[in-house]
Coordinates of N, CA and C in Angstrom, one line a residue:
X1 N -5.9 2.8 -0.7 CA -6.3 3.5 0.5 C -7.5 4.4 0.1
X2 N -8.0 5.3 1.0 CA -9.2 6.0 0.7 C -9.0 7.3 -0.1
X3 N -7.8 7.5 -0.6 CA -7.5 8.7 -1.5 C -7.1 10.0 -0.9
X4 N -7.0 10.0 0.4 CA -6.6 11.3 1.1 C -5.1 11.6 0.9
X5 N -4.3 10.6 0.6 CA -2.9 10.9 0.4 C -2.5 11.0 -1.0
X6 N -1.5 11.9 -1.3 CA -1.1 12.2 -2.6 C 0.0 11.3 -3.1
X7 N 0.7 10.7 -2.2 CA 1.8 9.9 -2.6 C 1.8 8.5 -1.9
X8 N 2.5 7.6 -2.5 CA 2.7 6.3 -1.9 C 3.5 6.4 -0.6
X9 N 4.4 7.3 -0.5 CA 5.2 7.5 0.7 C 4.3 7.9 1.8
X10 N 3.3 8.8 1.5 CA 2.4 9.3 2.6 C 1.5 8.1 3.1
X11 N 1.1 7.2 2.2 CA 0.3 6.0 2.6 C 1.2 5.1 3.5
X12 N 2.4 4.9 3.1 CA 3.3 4.0 3.9 C 3.5 4.7 5.3
X13 N 3.8 6.0 5.3 CA 4.0 6.7 6.6 C 2.8 6.6 7.5
X14 N 1.6 6.7 6.9 CA 0.3 6.6 7.7 C 0.2 5.2 8.3
X15 N 0.4 4.1 7.6 CA 0.3 2.8 8.2 C 1.5 2.5 9.1
X16 N 2.6 3.1 8.9 CA 3.7 2.9 9.8 C 3.5 3.6 11.2
X17 N 3.1 4.9 11.1 CA 3.1 5.7 12.3 C 1.8 6.5 12.6
X18 N 0.8 6.5 11.7 CA -0.3 7.4 11.8 C -1.7 6.8 12.1
X19 N -1.7 5.5 12.3 CA -3.0 4.9 12.5 C -3.5 5.3 13.9
X20 N -4.8 5.7 13.9 CA -5.4 6.1 15.2 C -6.7 5.2 15.4
X21 N -7.1 5.1 16.6 CA -8.3 4.4 16.9 C -9.5 5.0 16.3
X22 N -10.4 4.1 15.7 CA -11.6 4.6 15.0 C -12.6 3.4 15.0
X23 N -13.9 3.7 15.1 CA -14.9 2.6 15.2 C -14.8 1.7 13.9
X24 N -14.4 2.3 12.8 CA -14.4 1.5 11.6 C -13.0 0.9 11.3
X25 N -12.1 1.0 12.2 CA -10.7 0.5 12.0 C -10.8 -1.1 11.9
X26 N -10.2 -1.6 10.8 CA -10.2 -3.0 10.6 C -9.5 -3.7 11.7
X27 N -10.0 -4.9 12.1 CA -9.4 -5.7 13.2 C -7.9 -6.0 13.0
X28 N -7.5 -6.1 11.7 CA -6.1 -6.4 11.4 C -5.2 -5.2 11.8
X29 N -5.8 -4.1 12.0 CA -5.0 -2.9 12.4 C -5.2 -2.6 13.8
X30 N -5.6 -3.6 14.6 CA -5.8 -3.4 16.1 C -4.9 -4.4 16.8
X31 N -4.5 -3.9 18.0 CA -3.8 -4.8 18.9 C -4.8 -5.7 19.6
X32 N -4.4 -6.6 20.4 CA -5.3 -7.5 21.1 C -6.2 -6.8 22.0
X33 N -5.7 -5.7 22.6 CA -6.5 -4.9 23.5 C -7.5 -3.9 22.8
X34 N -7.5 -3.9 21.4 CA -8.4 -3.0 20.7 C -7.8 -1.7 20.3
X35 N -6.6 -1.4 20.7 CA -6.0 -0.1 20.4 C -5.4 -0.2 19.0
X36 N -5.2 1.0 18.4 CA -4.6 1.0 17.0 C -3.2 0.4 17.0
X37 N -3.0 -0.3 15.9 CA -1.7 -1.0 15.7 C -0.9 -0.4 14.5
X38 N 0.1 0.4 14.8 CA 0.9 0.9 13.7 C 2.0 -0.1 13.4
X39 N 2.5 -0.1 12.1 CA 3.5 -1.0 11.7 C 4.9 -0.7 12.2
X40 N 5.1 0.6 12.6 CA 6.4 1.0 13.1 C 7.6 0.6 12.2
X41 N 7.5 0.9 10.9 CA 8.5 0.5 10.0 C 9.7 1.5 10.1
X42 N 10.9 0.9 9.9 CA 12.1 1.7 9.9 C 12.2 2.4 8.5
X43 N 13.0 3.4 8.4 CA 13.2 4.1 7.1 C 13.6 3.1 6.0
X44 N 14.5 2.2 6.4 CA 14.9 1.2 5.4 C 13.7 0.3 5.0
X45 N 12.9 -0.1 5.9 CA 11.7 -1.0 5.6 C 10.7 -0.2 4.7
X46 N 10.5 1.1 5.0 CA 9.6 1.9 4.2 C 10.1 2.0 2.8
X47 N 11.4 2.2 2.6 CA 12.0 2.3 1.3 C 11.9 1.0 0.6
X48 N 12.1 -0.1 1.2 CA 12.0 -1.4 0.6 C 10.6 -1.7 0.2
X49 N 9.6 -1.4 1.0 CA 8.2 -1.6 0.7 C 7.8 -0.8 -0.5
X50 N 8.2 0.5 -0.5 CA 7.8 1.3 -1.6 C 8.5 0.8 -2.9
X51 N 9.7 0.4 -2.8 CA 10.4 -0.1 -4.0 C 9.7 -1.4 -4.5
X52 N 9.3 -2.2 -3.6 CA 8.5 -3.4 -4.0 C 7.2 -3.1 -4.7
X53 N 6.5 -2.1 -4.1 CA 5.2 -1.8 -4.7 C 5.3 -1.2 -6.1
X54 N 6.4 -0.4 -6.3 CA 6.7 0.1 -7.6 C 6.9 -1.0 -8.6
X55 N 7.4 -2.2 -8.2 CA 7.6 -3.3 -9.2 C 6.3 -3.8 -9.6
X56 N 5.2 -3.6 -8.9 CA 3.9 -4.1 -9.3 C 3.2 -3.2 -10.3
X57 N 3.8 -2.1 -10.7 CA 3.2 -1.1 -11.6 C 4.0 -1.2 -12.9
X58 N 3.3 -1.6 -14.0 CA 4.0 -1.7 -15.3 C 3.1 -1.0 -16.4
X59 N 3.3 0.2 -16.6 CA 2.5 0.9 -17.6 C 2.7 0.3 -19.0
X60 N 4.0 -0.1 -19.3 CA 4.2 -0.6 -20.7 C 3.4 -1.9 -20.9
X61 N 3.3 -2.8 -20.0 CA 2.6 -4.0 -20.2 C 1.1 -3.7 -20.4
X62 N 0.6 -2.8 -19.6 CA -0.9 -2.6 -19.7 C -1.3 -1.8 -21.0
X63 N -0.3 -1.2 -21.6 CA -0.6 -0.5 -22.9 C 0.0 -1.1 -24.1
X64 N 0.7 -2.2 -23.9 CA 1.3 -2.9 -25.1 C 0.3 -3.7 -25.9
X65 N 0.2 -3.4 -27.2 CA -0.7 -4.0 -28.1 C -0.7 -5.6 -28.0
X66 N 0.5 -6.1 -28.0 CA 0.7 -7.6 -28.0 C 0.0 -8.3 -26.8
X67 N -0.2 -7.6 -25.7 CA -0.8 -8.2 -24.5 C -2.3 -7.9 -24.4
X68 N -2.9 -7.2 -25.4 CA -4.2 -6.7 -25.3 C -5.3 -7.8 -25.6
X69 N -4.9 -8.9 -26.3 CA -5.9 -9.9 -26.6 C -5.3 -11.2 -26.1
X70 N -5.9 -11.8 -25.0 CA -5.3 -13.1 -24.5 C -5.6 -14.3 -25.4
X71 N -6.4 -14.1 -26.4 CA -6.8 -15.2 -27.3 C -5.9 -15.3 -28.6
X72 N -4.9 -14.4 -28.7 CA -4.0 -14.5 -29.9 C -3.0 -15.5 -29.7

């Protein structure tokens, strides 16, 4: 995102319930009539999305010496 949110939860909340109309709003975030399109995620969907995104972060792999050189 653009860095204005401190947590992943805040970002998910924004896309779920906080999108507002703006000239630079991506067309993927607009309804057919051009109005802002929120994802309207349930609490369970937000929790599942955040849990999934956490699986994409692996500090150990990115700092593990054995993965540092793809030509070994």
